Amino acid sequence: MIALVVVSHSRALASAAVELATQMVTGREGLHVGVAAGLDGTTLGTDAGAVAQALVRADEASAGAGVLVLLDLGSAVLSAEMALELVPPEVAGRVRLSPAPVVEGLVAAVVAAASGADLHTCAHEAEVGLAPKIAHLGCDPPRPAGGSVPALPSGRAAELSVVAEHGLHARPAARLVGVAAEVAPQTRVMVRNLTSGRGPVDALSLSGVATLDARQGHVLLVEAEGPRAAEVLGRLSELAASGFGDLPAALEPLEEATRLAPAVSEEPGIAGSGLDAAIGPVVRIEAPLDPDLRVAADPDTERRAVREAVKLAVAKLGELAGHARRHLGEGQAEVFEAHAVLLSDPQIHADVEERIAGGASGARAWSDAVDDAARRFADLPDPYQRERGQDVHSIGERVLRVLMGAEEPEVLGQGVLVVDELDPALAISLNASTVQGVITRRGGGTGHGVLIASSRGVPVLTGAGDAVDVPEGTIIAFDVRTGILEIDPDDERRATFETMLEGRRRERRHAIDNAHVAAATTDGLGVAVRANVSSLAVARLGAGLGAEGSGLVRTEAVFAQWRHAPSVEQQTEVYAAIADAYAPHPVTIRTWDVGGDKSLPFIPGRVEHNPFLGARGVRAFAADPALLLDQLEAICRVAVDRRVRVMFPMVTTADDVVAMRRLLERAAARAGLAEVAARLDVGIMVEVPAAALRIRELAADLDFVSIGSNDLAQYTLAAERGNTTLSPWSDPLEPAVLQLVRHVADHLPPGVVLGVCGAMAADPDVVGLLVGLGVHELSASAATVPMVKERLRTGSARGFRELADRALTCRDAAAVRELLHARIGRQAV
Ligand code: PEP
Ligand code: MG
């Protein structure tokens, strides 16, 4: 029979819990429930030595059947983990620490143990011990009061906010694990989600951290114990401030920026059709492997086999990361790096070890441990986090293949690939000239495999379910834009689909063929179309797609991964490379835009009640302009022999403009570049309604202004830009926003150029309207540049002006949208 141990800060609490639990069973013979709690009968605390002794006693009592440990919080967890290092390894191998709540978990585990259940089953029973109460009360697990848990006695705890859009999914979680790993094993880190009540988990366990279900807005409690506790907490706080390194993706997803892959790589088979639709015969990959085909040797041989397989898998993931980095950029490469971290997950390895010790083959043990880990994801309430289970399956299969001596999976034939889930490794390595599209049975659109395939221009329809369980060779057609899926369409339907595809192909080809032709309306009004840039890779991509310079270099995104502020020299080098990508066109370097939803590890921000209305953009440097001065100096240095412009974000008043000009002069003077600064084009972003309304005063001494429609809409409509529940109030097509754009156009001093660099400028349906409102240049996401240019060529300046005049009289955004679509529909006929 398995034995149990309760580890708690309070001996009274632990003893009472044991009493309560053991009352639930009638026959207690052979049931051992040990207690390691309190420093003595009355003093609260935990002691790793006492826990170790309790474990050894319980292990003896269980005669090798295993020991399940129920723990309360904080240092109880850390002490229990430390105790595992103090007991002989073979004993530690038979102990399992349970994340279950002490009282409910203990009751459930005692009942299961007394009935003779094994360690696995008892652990599971404990973990679901809360289920009856949740079901009875009909509610979610409770949130801790006030969202705060007392720190460890040593005070080494920190609360971290999760600010990035997708929360703590695999990549940011891998970064957290990476920081914790650097101080392990001497310093141990535990994490819990204060908002959802999940955890604590070992910060070295990627699957554990990812299953905390930490979403945007949640608060984590990180506790550390050991010599580098303070340091690791500081570094994790910095990391959290950068959205765990995920904020640039939220600003401008590389996936989106690289959707037109042909510009990224000319290598055959890399770029897909980019049509969001496909038709062809169903093809599949080889059947999955059966781990039971490998017979178990002795445990040591099996352990070695798993270790070797993991090592080879890590090496292969390194290769895939390199491939992704070359063709798709840093963001996609990190997917494979996160997988490599997952492969050293202690939770998975402990599980594998336990199974091998129990007689399983390495292949069976690995396969089952990975399935368990994936199930933990499947149970998460957030769909985005749930999809991270695909990553676990992916690494699971990779190691299993090595263990079974199998090759990488191959697509059998040419057509539409149907898979259960799209593994990122398959997504990056499939040949896009033979696979016209991919349909997944399970999973949604945010799996890493799906994002990678989409960024290569391979159309992917997700979550098709059993509908696609059809024989190989069956013709299948799908369109991601409309969600249409047709199985074995008749000849007429096939012809209609082919015609639609041909139309799309033509439009896209035309746009790409003409990507390098300047955009002008049918009556000859030229409009500069530039690209928004968040990295050098995106800059090169934009240039390849015909962008005439950059209307917005988001410098805070370019340097988002830097822990320390880049020096003037380092910045000069990066800005020069971006400028070179676009020469002879200009690039517009926006100064650090931090605050609100953006933060940089090296620019400390104050905690504000309402950060969107706080020290954002230029306001962040009012007290200490040192970092801004460095940046301005770098811009001046680049401007010596390259075409660059400088742009200031979040400007509100005429005094802001004056202050920024002075800083520019100061930075230039200290570098001996006053003359360069004097001829540098200077502009501001128009993001605050006050700046729009007073544009005549603000722009009196400027060369250009650029409307940041994302923020201008947010501030005009008082609807936070990232809050999807506010979408009925946050549409930038609201006539109030359009009216401000027209006001700016009508009141700009002569000669000042008017641009738009928010997302509106990347919507091909909207760009004609912007030109009609009086905008001279647009800066769009790189991928949309060809389509934006193409649409501008379809209308006349007069027509666009009339369209804008009508839009200004519309009742609301919906009416404006209808007006735009009616126009596009007319054109298509
Ligand atoms: C904007 O606000 O529209 C803009 C382009 O700036 P960002 O999205 O970087 O805040
Ligand atoms: Mg903005």
mmCIF file of C-alpha atoms and ligand atoms in Angstrom, residues 251 532 552 554 556 590 593 597-598 616 649 685-687 706-712 721 756-759, ligand 1:
data_model
loop_
_atom_site.group_PDB
_atom_site.id
_atom_site.type_symbol
_atom_site.label_atom_id
_atom_site.label_comp_id
_atom_site.label_asym_id
_atom_site.label_seq_id
_atom_site.Cartn_x
_atom_site.Cartn_y
_atom_site.Cartn_z
ATOM 1 C CA LEU A 251 2.971 45.033 -31.477
ATOM 2 C CA ASN A 532 6.411 49.581 -40.379
ATOM 3 C CA LEU A 552 7.686 53.902 -38.519
ATOM 4 C CA ARG A 554 9.391 50.887 -33.610
ATOM 5 C CA GLU A 556 11.267 49.719 -28.570
ATOM 6 C CA ARG A 590 10.534 56.742 -33.729
ATOM 7 C CA ASP A 593 7.762 54.545 -27.119
ATOM 8 C CA ASP A 597 1.170 48.425 -22.921
ATOM 9 C CA LYS A 598 4.853 48.711 -23.837
ATOM 10 C CA ARG A 616 3.870 57.212 -22.180
ATOM 11 C CA PRO A 649 5.532 59.525 -29.979
ATOM 12 C CA MET A 685 2.980 61.146 -34.044
ATOM 13 C CA VAL A 686 -0.578 62.350 -33.786
ATOM 14 C CA GLU A 687 -2.074 59.952 -31.296
ATOM 15 C CA SER A 706 2.097 60.809 -38.739
ATOM 16 C CA ILE A 707 -1.242 59.696 -37.395
ATOM 17 C CA GLY A 708 -0.952 56.746 -35.047
ATOM 18 C CA SER A 709 -4.476 55.577 -35.662
ATOM 19 C CA ASN A 710 -4.223 52.755 -33.118
ATOM 20 C CA ASP A 711 -3.747 55.189 -30.280
ATOM 21 C CA LEU A 712 -5.729 58.024 -31.799
ATOM 22 C CA ARG A 721 -6.773 49.145 -27.813
ATOM 23 C CA VAL A 756 -0.686 57.424 -41.231
ATOM 24 C CA CYS A 757 1.240 54.583 -39.613
ATOM 25 C CA GLY A 758 -1.403 52.807 -37.523
ATOM 26 C CA ALA A 759 -3.114 49.600 -38.587
HETATM 27 C C1 PEP B 1 -0.334 53.885 -33.383
HETATM 28 O O1 PEP B 1 -0.601 54.207 -32.217
HETATM 29 O O2 PEP B 1 -1.184 53.853 -34.297
HETATM 30 C C2 PEP B 1 1.037 53.509 -33.750
HETATM 31 C C3 PEP B 1 1.374 53.323 -35.002
HETATM 32 O O3 PEP B 1 1.920 53.331 -32.736
HETATM 33 P P1 PEP B 1 1.966 52.002 -31.866
HETATM 34 O O4 PEP B 1 0.972 51.046 -32.464
HETATM 35 O O5 PEP B 1 3.350 51.499 -31.922
HETATM 36 O O6 PEP B 1 1.545 52.501 -30.524
#
